C-alpha atoms as a PDB file:
ATOM      1  CA  MET A   1      -0.001   0.001   0.000  1.00  0.00           C
ATOM      2  CA  GLU A   2       1.394   3.354  -1.033  1.00  0.00           C
ATOM      3  CA  LYS A   3       1.717   6.017   1.633  1.00  0.00           C
ATOM      4  CA  VAL A   4       1.553   9.600   0.375  1.00  0.00           C
ATOM      5  CA  TYR A   5       3.229  12.195   2.563  1.00  0.00           C
ATOM      6  CA  GLU A   6       3.149  15.171   0.209  1.00  0.00           C
ATOM      7  CA  ARG A   7       1.857  15.877  -3.273  1.00  0.00           C
ATOM      8  CA  ALA A   8       3.606  19.180  -3.961  1.00  0.00           C
ATOM      9  CA  PHE A   9       6.977  19.876  -5.560  1.00  0.00           C
ATOM     10  CA  ASP A  10       8.439  21.587  -2.522  1.00  0.00           C
ATOM     11  CA  ALA A  11      11.692  22.266  -0.666  1.00  0.00           C
ATOM     12  CA  ASN A  12      12.716  18.590  -0.570  1.00  0.00           C
ATOM     13  CA  GLU A  13      12.813  18.307  -4.335  1.00  0.00           C
ATOM     14  CA  TRP A  14      14.438  21.708  -4.804  1.00  0.00           C
ATOM     15  CA  PHE A  15      17.160  20.758  -2.301  1.00  0.00           C
ATOM     16  CA  VAL A  16      17.897  17.520  -4.177  1.00  0.00           C
ATOM     17  CA  LEU A  17      18.089  19.276  -7.542  1.00  0.00           C
ATOM     18  CA  ALA A  18      20.167  22.207  -6.270  1.00  0.00           C
ATOM     19  CA  ASN A  19      22.573  19.997  -4.343  1.00  0.00           C
ATOM     20  CA  LEU A  20      23.081  17.685  -7.316  1.00  0.00           C
ATOM     21  CA  LEU A  21      23.563  20.593  -9.732  1.00  0.00           C
ATOM     22  CA  ILE A  22      26.037  22.445  -7.498  1.00  0.00           C
ATOM     23  CA  SER A  23      27.998  19.257  -6.796  1.00  0.00           C
ATOM     24  CA  LEU A  24      28.267  18.361 -10.479  1.00  0.00           C
ATOM     25  CA  ILE A  25      29.320  21.921 -11.405  1.00  0.00           C
ATOM     26  CA  LEU A  26      32.036  21.819  -8.734  1.00  0.00           C
ATOM     27  CA  ILE A  27      33.291  18.469 -10.009  1.00  0.00           C
ATOM     28  CA  TRP A  28      33.374  19.828 -13.543  1.00  0.00           C
ATOM     29  CA  LYS A  29      35.047  23.153 -12.678  1.00  0.00           C
ATOM     30  CA  LEU A  30      37.597  22.135 -10.022  1.00  0.00           C
ATOM     31  CA  PRO A  31      41.062  20.951 -11.120  1.00  0.00           C
ATOM     32  CA  LYS A  32      41.155  17.308 -12.146  1.00  0.00           C
ATOM     33  CA  LYS A  33      43.295  15.095  -9.932  1.00  0.00           C
ATOM     34  CA  LEU A  34      41.785  11.763 -10.994  1.00  0.00           C
ATOM     35  CA  SER A  35      41.265  10.224 -14.403  1.00  0.00           C
ATOM     36  CA  GLY A  36      37.770   9.980 -15.845  1.00  0.00           C
ATOM     37  CA  LEU A  37      37.562   6.282 -15.004  1.00  0.00           C
ATOM     38  CA  GLU A  38      38.636   6.853 -11.397  1.00  0.00           C
ATOM     39  CA  THR A  39      36.116   9.680 -11.058  1.00  0.00           C
ATOM     40  CA  ALA A  40      33.340   7.439 -12.401  1.00  0.00           C
ATOM     41  CA  VAL A  41      34.300   4.646  -9.981  1.00  0.00           C
ATOM     42  CA  HIS A  42      34.296   6.986  -6.976  1.00  0.00           C
ATOM     43  CA  PHE A  43      30.950   8.453  -8.073  1.00  0.00           C
ATOM     44  CA  THR A  44      29.460   4.960  -8.427  1.00  0.00           C
ATOM     45  CA  ILE A  45      30.819   3.835  -5.051  1.00  0.00           C
ATOM     46  CA  GLY A  46      29.277   6.906  -3.395  1.00  0.00           C
ATOM     47  CA  VAL A  47      25.877   6.132  -4.915  1.00  0.00           C
ATOM     48  CA  PHE A  48      26.168   2.444  -3.963  1.00  0.00           C
ATOM     49  CA  ILE A  49      27.120   3.152  -0.337  1.00  0.00           C
ATOM     50  CA  GLY A  50      24.276   5.649   0.065  1.00  0.00           C
ATOM     51  CA  MET A  51      21.722   3.267  -1.419  1.00  0.00           C
ATOM     52  CA  PHE A  52      23.065   0.287   0.530  1.00  0.00           C
ATOM     53  CA  PHE A  53      22.780   1.940   3.924  1.00  0.00           C
ATOM     54  CA  ASP A  54      19.455   3.620   3.145  1.00  0.00           C
ATOM     55  CA  HIS A  55      17.965   0.300   2.080  1.00  0.00           C
ATOM     56  CA  THR A  56      19.519  -1.524   5.032  1.00  0.00           C
ATOM     57  CA  ILE A  57      17.539   0.532   7.549  1.00  0.00           C
ATOM     58  CA  SER A  58      14.363   0.614   5.462  1.00  0.00           C
ATOM     59  CA  ILE A  59      13.630  -3.132   5.292  1.00  0.00           C
ATOM     60  CA  ARG A  60      11.262  -5.043   7.530  1.00  0.00           C
ATOM     61  CA  PRO A  61      11.087  -5.409  10.502  1.00  0.00           C
ATOM     62  CA  TRP A  62      12.589  -1.913  10.931  1.00  0.00           C
ATOM     63  CA  ASP A  63      11.254   0.053   7.930  1.00  0.00           C
ATOM     64  CA  LEU A  64      12.395   3.300   9.509  1.00  0.00           C
ATOM     65  CA  TYR A  65      11.583   5.666   6.689  1.00  0.00           C
ATOM     66  CA  ASP A  66      10.682   6.301   3.077  1.00  0.00           C
ATOM     67  CA  VAL A  67      12.910   8.358   0.829  1.00  0.00           C
ATOM     68  CA  ASN A  68      10.732  11.264  -0.295  1.00  0.00           C
ATOM     69  CA  ASP A  69       7.085  12.188  -0.806  1.00  0.00           C
ATOM     70  CA  THR A  70       5.597   8.698  -1.204  1.00  0.00           C
ATOM     71  CA  SER A  71       6.513   5.179  -0.200  1.00  0.00           C
ATOM     72  CA  ASN A  72       6.955   4.262  -3.893  1.00  0.00           C
ATOM     73  CA  TYR A  73      10.019   5.196  -5.912  1.00  0.00           C
ATOM     74  CA  GLN A  74       9.931   8.271  -8.101  1.00  0.00           C
ATOM     75  CA  ILE A  75      12.478   9.966 -10.342  1.00  0.00           C
ATOM     76  CA  ILE A  76      13.383  12.384  -7.544  1.00  0.00           C
ATOM     77  CA  ASP A  77      14.282   9.397  -5.329  1.00  0.00           C
ATOM     78  CA  LEU A  78      16.789   8.222  -7.932  1.00  0.00           C
ATOM     79  CA  LEU A  79      18.221  11.746  -8.098  1.00  0.00           C
ATOM     80  CA  SER A  80      18.496  11.899  -4.316  1.00  0.00           C
ATOM     81  CA  TYR A  81      20.567   8.710  -4.364  1.00  0.00           C
ATOM     82  CA  THR A  82      22.700  10.188  -7.145  1.00  0.00           C
ATOM     83  CA  MET A  83      23.535  13.073  -4.775  1.00  0.00           C
ATOM     84  CA  TYR A  84      25.697  10.666  -2.770  1.00  0.00           C
ATOM     85  CA  GLY A  85      28.071  10.296  -5.726  1.00  0.00           C
ATOM     86  CA  PRO A  86      29.791  13.671  -5.636  1.00  0.00           C
END
């Protein structure tokens, strides 16, 4: 059963988008110390670790929280996990 917490595009979504945009701009503009492949690996590891620990505490019997506005996944949930990369 889907739980709906909010229906509006509000501060949560704006924070995710702004944080992701600022982080990616900083990665693009700052001096490069790693190769492209190393950067991609570190980005992927960041996303994996964030998703792993978020999903670890959100399974039954704990089920401590849902990611964003509903208990189902949305595009903004994927973007919020992508924030862990940078």
